[in-house]
Amino acid sequence: MKNLLLISCLVFIVSCKKENKQKTSEHFTIKDSLNSHEFSDSLSLKNNLGSVDDIKREYNFVNSQLLAKKLDSVKFDYQCEERTGNVVYYSEKGVLKMIKHFNADSHYSTVENYFVNNGKPYFIFKDETLWSFDGGTPEKPETKDDITEKRFYIVEYRPIQCLEKKYTLQSSAKNNPKSENVLSKEIKNCSIYEVQKTFNLLMKNKDSKGDIKCL
């Protein structure tokens, strides 16, 4: 009976984790310590994205457009074996500005945001969550989320700065850390091979009609 109750709790927690992560990804904001005011001009129109500061200003501008719901969007869902996901393409007057990609399986989920200029990524934000049981009882299990955030600043397919922050959220804790209060560490000799490979798949499927099986 206890085993049956534990299995029921596990299924419920997995379902809630996926649903909460999807809801979070739908309300997109960049969790970074940047100025929050809107920018009245887009640097990408001037092809002037050659530094980290330029990139920050540009994705802040695009983010303000997203929050104001000024960008058009199309999306599709997919299910590939045990992994499920969804992709949203945001554009302005037919010009692609950002791609949001969410995917998850039983204990892992990730949200990737690709900011795009002239069909190329200039900033990628990746938010990974790995959850596990962390004590409690079969009737009331406790969990923890190990969060890893990565930020890639890119010029012509080359990373000019890569940052990472890690922290843990516990269901039993009263005061969990907030992303904005966790210091980022620079990743030395970082590679964008994996995120670039995913980006290429997202671009390949950008004109897909309806849901698909795998990217």
Short mmCIF file of C-alpha atoms in Angstrom, two decimals:
data_model
loop_
_atom_site.label_atom_id
_atom_site.label_comp_id
_atom_site.label_asym_id
_atom_site.label_seq_id
_atom_site.Cartn_x
_atom_site.Cartn_y
_atom_site.Cartn_z
CA MET A 1 0.00 0.00 0.00
CA LYS A 2 2.87 2.34 0.88
CA ASN A 3 4.59 1.53 -2.43
CA LEU A 4 1.39 2.32 -4.32
CA LEU A 5 1.07 5.64 -2.46
CA LEU A 6 4.70 6.49 -3.20
CA ILE A 7 4.24 5.77 -6.91
CA SER A 8 1.13 7.97 -6.95
CA CYS A 9 3.07 10.81 -5.29
CA LEU A 10 5.92 10.42 -7.81
CA VAL A 11 3.56 10.64 -10.79
CA PHE A 12 1.86 13.69 -9.28
CA ILE A 13 5.18 15.47 -8.57
CA VAL A 14 6.55 14.77 -12.07
CA SER A 15 3.35 16.12 -13.61
CA CYS A 16 3.45 19.25 -11.44
CA LYS A 17 7.15 19.85 -12.19
CA LYS A 18 6.52 19.77 -15.96
CA GLU A 19 3.40 21.94 -15.72
CA ASN A 20 5.07 24.55 -13.52
CA LYS A 21 8.14 24.71 -15.75
CA GLN A 22 5.97 25.14 -18.84
CA LYS A 23 3.97 27.91 -17.17
CA THR A 24 7.21 29.64 -16.21
CA SER A 25 8.52 29.40 -19.75
CA GLU A 26 5.31 30.90 -21.13
CA HIS A 27 5.85 34.08 -19.10
CA PHE A 28 9.28 34.82 -20.46
CA THR A 29 11.69 37.14 -18.69
CA ILE A 30 15.46 37.19 -18.65
CA LYS A 31 16.68 36.59 -15.10
CA ASP A 32 19.68 38.89 -15.17
CA SER A 33 20.82 41.97 -13.27
CA LEU A 34 20.30 44.40 -16.13
CA ASN A 35 18.56 47.72 -16.50
CA SER A 36 14.83 47.15 -16.86
CA HIS A 37 13.85 50.29 -18.78
CA GLU A 38 12.74 49.96 -22.38
CA PHE A 39 14.95 50.92 -25.27
CA SER A 40 13.54 52.96 -28.09
CA ASP A 41 15.87 51.66 -30.77
CA SER A 42 17.15 48.30 -31.92
CA LEU A 43 20.90 47.95 -32.36
CA SER A 44 20.46 44.92 -34.62
CA LEU A 45 18.96 47.17 -37.27
CA LYS A 46 22.35 48.87 -37.38
CA ASN A 47 24.26 45.56 -37.31
CA ASN A 48 26.10 46.83 -34.25
CA LEU A 49 26.27 43.80 -31.98
CA GLY A 50 30.00 43.52 -31.48
CA SER A 51 30.29 43.67 -27.67
CA VAL A 52 28.63 42.27 -24.54
CA ASP A 53 27.13 45.70 -23.75
CA ASP A 54 25.66 45.96 -27.26
CA ILE A 55 24.16 42.49 -26.92
CA LYS A 56 22.66 43.27 -23.49
CA ARG A 57 21.03 46.42 -24.81
CA GLU A 58 19.61 44.58 -27.81
CA TYR A 59 18.12 41.64 -25.94
CA ASN A 60 16.70 44.03 -23.34
CA PHE A 61 14.97 45.83 -26.20
CA VAL A 62 13.60 42.58 -27.62
CA ASN A 63 12.56 41.44 -24.14
CA SER A 64 10.61 44.67 -23.64
CA GLN A 65 8.78 43.98 -26.92
CA LEU A 66 7.96 40.47 -25.71
CA LEU A 67 6.61 41.69 -22.39
CA ALA A 68 4.53 44.31 -24.20
CA LYS A 69 3.24 41.56 -26.55
CA LYS A 70 4.38 43.47 -29.63
CA LEU A 71 5.86 40.44 -31.39
CA ASP A 72 4.01 37.87 -33.48
CA SER A 73 4.39 34.23 -32.49
CA VAL A 74 3.89 30.73 -33.87
CA LYS A 75 4.50 27.50 -32.00
CA PHE A 76 4.41 23.72 -32.10
CA ASP A 77 4.67 20.87 -29.60
CA TYR A 78 6.61 17.63 -29.96
CA GLN A 79 7.02 14.31 -28.19
CA CYS A 80 10.14 12.25 -28.77
CA GLU A 81 10.03 8.97 -26.81
CA GLU A 82 9.91 10.06 -23.12
CA ARG A 83 10.84 13.67 -23.84
CA THR A 84 8.20 16.30 -24.50
CA GLY A 85 8.71 19.87 -25.61
CA ASN A 86 7.39 22.97 -27.28
CA VAL A 87 8.91 25.69 -29.43
CA VAL A 88 7.74 29.28 -29.92
CA TYR A 89 9.09 31.59 -32.65
CA TYR A 90 8.75 35.33 -32.07
CA SER A 91 9.02 37.75 -34.97
CA GLU A 92 8.47 41.38 -35.95
CA LYS A 93 7.03 42.04 -39.41
CA GLY A 94 8.17 38.61 -40.51
CA VAL A 95 11.71 38.98 -39.12
CA LEU A 96 12.66 36.35 -36.53
CA LYS A 97 13.72 37.89 -33.20
CA MET A 98 13.69 35.09 -30.65
CA ILE A 99 13.08 31.35 -30.23
CA LYS A 100 11.93 29.82 -26.95
CA HIS A 101 12.46 26.07 -26.58
CA PHE A 102 11.16 24.05 -23.62
CA ASN A 103 11.69 20.32 -23.16
CA ALA A 104 11.48 17.87 -20.27
CA ASP A 105 11.51 14.25 -19.20
CA SER A 106 10.87 12.67 -15.79
CA HIS A 107 13.53 14.42 -13.69
CA TYR A 108 14.98 17.03 -16.03
CA SER A 109 13.71 20.11 -17.83
CA THR A 110 15.26 23.01 -19.68
CA VAL A 111 14.19 26.31 -21.16
CA GLU A 112 16.39 27.79 -23.89
CA ASN A 113 15.93 31.29 -25.28
CA TYR A 114 17.73 32.12 -28.52
CA PHE A 115 17.90 35.81 -29.47
CA VAL A 116 18.35 36.12 -33.21
CA ASN A 117 19.67 38.76 -35.60
CA ASN A 118 19.86 38.11 -39.36
CA GLY A 119 19.16 34.42 -38.74
CA LYS A 120 22.08 34.03 -36.31
CA PRO A 121 22.01 33.76 -32.49
CA TYR A 122 23.72 36.60 -30.60
CA PHE A 123 22.56 35.69 -27.08
CA ILE A 124 21.43 32.35 -25.63
CA PHE A 125 19.97 31.90 -22.17
CA LYS A 126 19.68 28.29 -20.94
CA ASP A 127 17.89 27.38 -17.70
CA GLU A 128 18.26 23.73 -16.64
CA THR A 129 16.46 22.04 -13.74
CA LEU A 130 17.29 18.61 -12.32
CA TRP A 131 14.95 17.56 -9.52
CA SER A 132 15.18 14.72 -7.03
CA PHE A 133 13.59 13.52 -3.80
CA ASP A 134 15.09 15.09 -0.70
CA GLY A 135 13.65 13.35 2.35
CA GLY A 136 10.17 13.67 3.74
CA THR A 137 7.75 10.75 3.98
CA PRO A 138 5.97 8.55 1.41
CA GLU A 139 2.80 10.48 2.17
CA LYS A 140 4.51 13.87 1.93
CA PRO A 141 7.80 13.62 0.00
CA GLU A 142 10.17 16.59 -0.17
CA THR A 143 12.08 17.53 -3.31
CA LYS A 144 14.96 19.71 -4.41
CA ASP A 145 15.67 21.44 -7.72
CA ASP A 146 19.28 21.86 -8.81
CA ILE A 147 19.25 24.87 -11.14
CA THR A 148 21.94 25.73 -13.68
CA GLU A 149 21.68 28.94 -15.70
CA LYS A 150 23.99 29.63 -18.63
CA ARG A 151 24.34 32.80 -20.68
CA PHE A 152 26.19 32.86 -23.99
CA TYR A 153 27.13 36.17 -25.67
CA ILE A 154 27.93 35.48 -29.32
CA VAL A 155 29.41 37.42 -32.23
CA GLU A 156 29.41 35.70 -35.62
CA TYR A 157 28.95 32.21 -34.12
CA ARG A 158 31.83 32.80 -31.68
CA PRO A 159 31.25 33.10 -27.91
CA ILE A 160 32.81 36.27 -26.52
CA GLN A 161 31.58 35.65 -22.97
CA CYS A 162 29.92 32.71 -21.20
CA LEU A 163 28.46 32.91 -17.69
CA GLU A 164 27.08 30.24 -15.39
CA LYS A 165 25.30 30.24 -12.05
CA LYS A 166 24.14 27.31 -9.95
CA TYR A 167 21.80 27.12 -6.97
CA THR A 168 19.37 24.73 -5.28
CA LEU A 169 15.71 25.15 -4.40
CA GLN A 170 14.31 22.90 -1.67
CA SER A 171 10.58 22.32 -1.17
CA SER A 172 11.13 22.23 2.60
CA ALA A 173 13.11 25.50 2.77
CA LYS A 174 11.47 28.77 3.78
CA ASN A 175 14.09 31.02 2.19
CA ASN A 176 15.33 29.63 -1.10
CA PRO A 177 17.95 31.60 -3.07
CA LYS A 178 16.78 33.93 -5.83
CA SER A 179 18.48 33.89 -9.20
CA GLU A 180 19.21 37.61 -9.17
CA ASN A 181 21.10 37.23 -5.88
CA VAL A 182 23.36 34.40 -7.08
CA LEU A 183 26.69 35.47 -8.57
CA SER A 184 27.59 34.29 -12.06
CA LYS A 185 30.93 32.69 -12.80
CA GLU A 186 32.67 33.04 -16.14
CA ILE A 187 33.12 29.81 -18.09
CA LYS A 188 36.62 29.58 -19.49
CA ASN A 189 37.12 28.05 -22.94
CA CYS A 190 33.38 27.60 -23.28
CA SER A 191 31.81 25.93 -26.29
CA ILE A 192 28.46 26.68 -27.92
CA TYR A 193 28.49 23.48 -29.96
CA GLU A 194 25.48 21.85 -28.25
CA VAL A 195 23.27 24.95 -28.15
CA GLN A 196 24.24 25.80 -31.74
CA LYS A 197 23.27 22.28 -32.80
CA THR A 198 19.87 22.69 -31.12
CA PHE A 199 19.46 26.12 -32.70
CA ASN A 200 20.10 24.63 -36.16
CA LEU A 201 17.36 22.04 -35.54
CA LEU A 202 14.94 24.74 -34.40
CA MET A 203 15.66 26.76 -37.52
CA LYS A 204 15.20 23.66 -39.68
CA ASN A 205 11.72 23.14 -38.19
CA LYS A 206 10.63 26.77 -38.09
CA ASP A 207 8.14 26.36 -40.93
CA SER A 208 6.63 23.16 -39.53
CA LYS A 209 2.85 23.01 -39.65
CA GLY A 210 1.30 21.45 -36.55
CA ASP A 211 2.94 19.23 -33.95
CA ILE A 212 5.89 16.95 -34.77
CA LYS A 213 7.45 13.81 -33.26
CA CYS A 214 11.09 14.82 -32.78
CA LEU A 215 13.22 17.82 -33.64
#
